[in-house]
Amino acid sequence: MRNNKHSFNITFYLLIVPVLIWLIFMIVIPHAELLISSFQVEDDNGDMVFSFGNYIEFFTQKIYWLTFVKTAAYSIGVTLLAFIIAFPIAFYLTKVTSKKNAAFLMLLLLIPLWVGELVTVYGWMVLLGDHGVINHFLMTIGIINEPINMLYTNFSMVVGLLYMSMLFMVIPVMSTLQSMDDSLIEAACDLGASKWDIFTKIIIPYSMPGITSGAIIVFMLVIGDYLAPNLLGGKNSLWFTEQIYNDFLQTFNWNEGAAFGFLLLMLSSGIIWLALKLSGQKLEKVGA
Amino acid sequence: MNNILEIKNLSKHFDDVTAVKNVDFAVEEGGFFSILGSSGCGKTTLLRIIAGFQQESEGDVIIRGQSMKGIPPEKRPVNIVFQNLALFPMMNVRENVAFGLKRQKLRKGDINYKVNEMLERVGLHGYENKKVTDLSGGQRQRVAIARSLVMNPSILLLDEPLGALDRKLREHMKVELKLLQKEIGTTFVYITHDQSEALVMSDKVAVMHDGQFEQIDTPRNLYKNPKTSFVAGFVGDSNRFELQSTEAGSMTTKGGWTLPQPDLNGSAKELYIRPEALILNPANNLNDVDRFEVTIKTILFDGSSTKLSTMVSGSNEELLISLPQNAQFEGIEEGHTLNVGIHHNDLKCF
Ligand SMILES: Nc1ncnc2c1ncn2[C@@H]1O[C@H](COP(=O)(O)OP(=O)(O)OP(=O)(O)O)[C@@H](O)[C@H]1O
Ligand SMILES: [Mg+2]
């Protein structure tokens, strides 16, 4: 018995040690480092001293917190759009089409992941540019005379963000829908529910855990994305990650960058927490 | 009595199989009608056609004199309890039962009143706010039945609702369901592959085989007077013998056992005898009884349904005989011979 317990302990430590190493070296230490440096500024002698200066800078400079608010608002909007587009796709793939078709369509959906974000962003630039495919086509068939300005706008940025994140909504929603028995829909129908009732009272509530985890992933990907806002967005579609990038790599103000990084972390965690509260979902259920 | 449900010559063809073939029957108002058949014989398909989830290939479903052609499931005055119950897992007991009433846009007070009354009736008072995933099998069963019954359907369709329960609970729910049906008076159409469920609960039972109805009758008649060899073999236990020859007044099985031929049915090929129809040590004054002797091979002890496996003397036929567990037959042992009788009416030939 004692022997048994002993060997259990060894297995337990073997399993827990890599997790702890990962947590400490990849998560705790870098973030602690960031947190400390975010409260430091260089004084006149070039020494590092404790200060709230980096955070005060954020709240006093309008451009910073305006970008901050805009990033948050757009991220929420893109997440909503991703849900609106992804849900019918997930429903079609799991409940409507045959298994064989679904597997093939799923492969098509995965293509953007294979080629990477940079390539898909360039793809959109080719499509949306003033001399791009869409404008060229519209002008050839004579619907427009002047090219429509689509690239380097908020529109092109949202398209790019949606495209790279949508799949992460489709997959968790598909997995909850797959576990849903079709007889639930039939039972609701038998009890006199209309199509709309079935959708809003049965299908959506049932897939809520999948929707929530999809929304969290999409939201995090979008709010932390750099490529799409930078390459597809215009001069005025400044994204908060671009501010952080500027601090770290252009003005070399690492301390302010660290403070902004922390603010972004707080913002995204705060919004997710609020969304979970509002939708009545529990994090442990969403993760399952 | 008026018929609440009439099925007229109903058939359903799938690509390669015909699941329902020319089924024709009627159910009386307030009756408990069971459809008994083995797995895959088309029971669910038939029920789904009545509920409107599947389209019939030929024939018609008539409820209260009205054809159901083209009427969608949500508009039909029937409700269904699914084989797997299909409770809504994200709702609690009250929300599940209230779901249909809410769709009818009833007033909140009315809904609450009806839901409470129904939960009381099925013995779930006090469980209103429990999640359905936290209930036991029997309780989930009752929620499913309450959810359908609260809609006050003309007909309640039940698809093997007790199939997932363990034996003890099934025995219990069998009686409870019958009492509930009597009390509320709703017409039940009940599907099962378990003959005991069908016999205990029903007013009428249809035996279904390969998409067709073999016989529609009262439970007692199905058991006593099976019309086809399938019914004789399917309902209750039976000894089955193949007949070698039949002539006026007598018949001989393949194993060489000769018995009197009661109904002079010259073309009979099979003989069925129920283990419990055999009389041990028949009294001399019994009339119309054929007497013979058997040798006991083994005793198959199974409590109240204990049976003797025997050989009929002078032949090569095995015969199972029910052995009542009482003092009279205490001393019976393997190798003994026994006098056995069978009443002519209990010899079923097809
Ligand atoms: N949608 C369908 N498409 C093709 N064949 C089907 C379909 N539904 C049922 N069948 C076939 O029809 C036959 C009857 O099926 P059904 O489900 O009605 O049987 P059942 O009596 O309810 O069986 P069980 O007791 O196992 O539930 C089966 O051979 C089945 O394969
Ligand atoms: Mg079935």
Coordinates of N, CA and C and ligand atoms in Angstrom, one line a residue, chain B residues 14 17 19 38-45 54 83 160, ligand 1:
Chain B
F14 N -38.3 3.1 -48.0 CA -37.0 3.9 -48.1 C -36.3 3.4 -49.3
V17 N -35.4 -0.5 -48.5 CA -36.3 -1.3 -47.7 C -37.7 -0.7 -47.6
A19 N -40.2 -0.2 -44.9 CA -40.2 -0.3 -43.4 C -41.6 -0.5 -42.9
S38 N -40.1 -6.9 -32.9 CA -38.7 -7.0 -32.6 C -38.0 -5.8 -33.2
S39 N -36.7 -5.6 -32.9 CA -36.0 -4.5 -33.3 C -35.9 -4.4 -34.8
G40 N -36.1 -3.2 -35.4 CA -36.0 -3.0 -36.8 C -37.2 -3.4 -37.6
C41 N -38.3 -3.7 -37.0 CA -39.5 -4.1 -37.7 C -40.3 -2.9 -38.3
G42 N -39.9 -1.7 -37.9 CA -40.6 -0.5 -38.5 C -41.5 0.2 -37.5
K43 N -41.3 -0.1 -36.2 CA -42.2 0.6 -35.2 C -42.0 2.1 -35.2
T44 N -40.7 2.5 -35.0 CA -40.4 3.9 -34.9 C -40.9 4.6 -36.2
T45 N -40.6 4.0 -37.3 CA -41.0 4.7 -38.6 C -42.5 4.9 -38.6
Q54 N -42.2 12.0 -40.6 CA -41.9 11.3 -41.8 C -43.1 11.3 -42.7
Q83 N -37.8 7.9 -28.1 CA -37.0 6.7 -27.6 C -35.9 7.1 -26.6
E160 N -40.9 3.2 -27.1 CA -40.1 2.4 -26.1 C -39.6 3.3 -25.0
Ligands
LIG1 N1 -34.4 7.4 -42.7 C1 -34.3 6.1 -43.1 N2 -33.7 5.8 -44.2 C2 -33.5 4.5 -44.6 N3 -33.9 3.4 -43.9 C3 -34.5 3.7 -42.8 C4 -34.7 5.0 -42.3 N4 -35.3 4.9 -41.0 C5 -35.5 3.6 -40.8 N5 -35.0 2.9 -41.8 C6 -35.1 1.4 -41.9 O1 -36.4 1.0 -41.7 C7 -36.5 -0.2 -40.9 C8 -37.3 0.1 -39.7 O2 -36.7 1.0 -38.8 P1 -37.4 1.5 -37.5 O3 -36.5 2.5 -36.9 O4 -38.8 1.9 -37.7 O5 -37.3 0.2 -36.6 P2 -37.8 0.0 -35.1 O6 -38.9 -1.1 -35.1 O7 -38.2 1.2 -34.4 O8 -36.5 -0.6 -34.4 P3 -36.0 -0.4 -32.9 O9 -36.8 -1.4 -32.0 O10 -34.5 -0.9 -33.0 O11 -36.1 1.0 -32.6 C9 -35.0 -0.5 -40.6 O12 -34.6 -1.5 -41.5 C10 -34.3 0.7 -40.8 O13 -33.0 0.4 -41.3

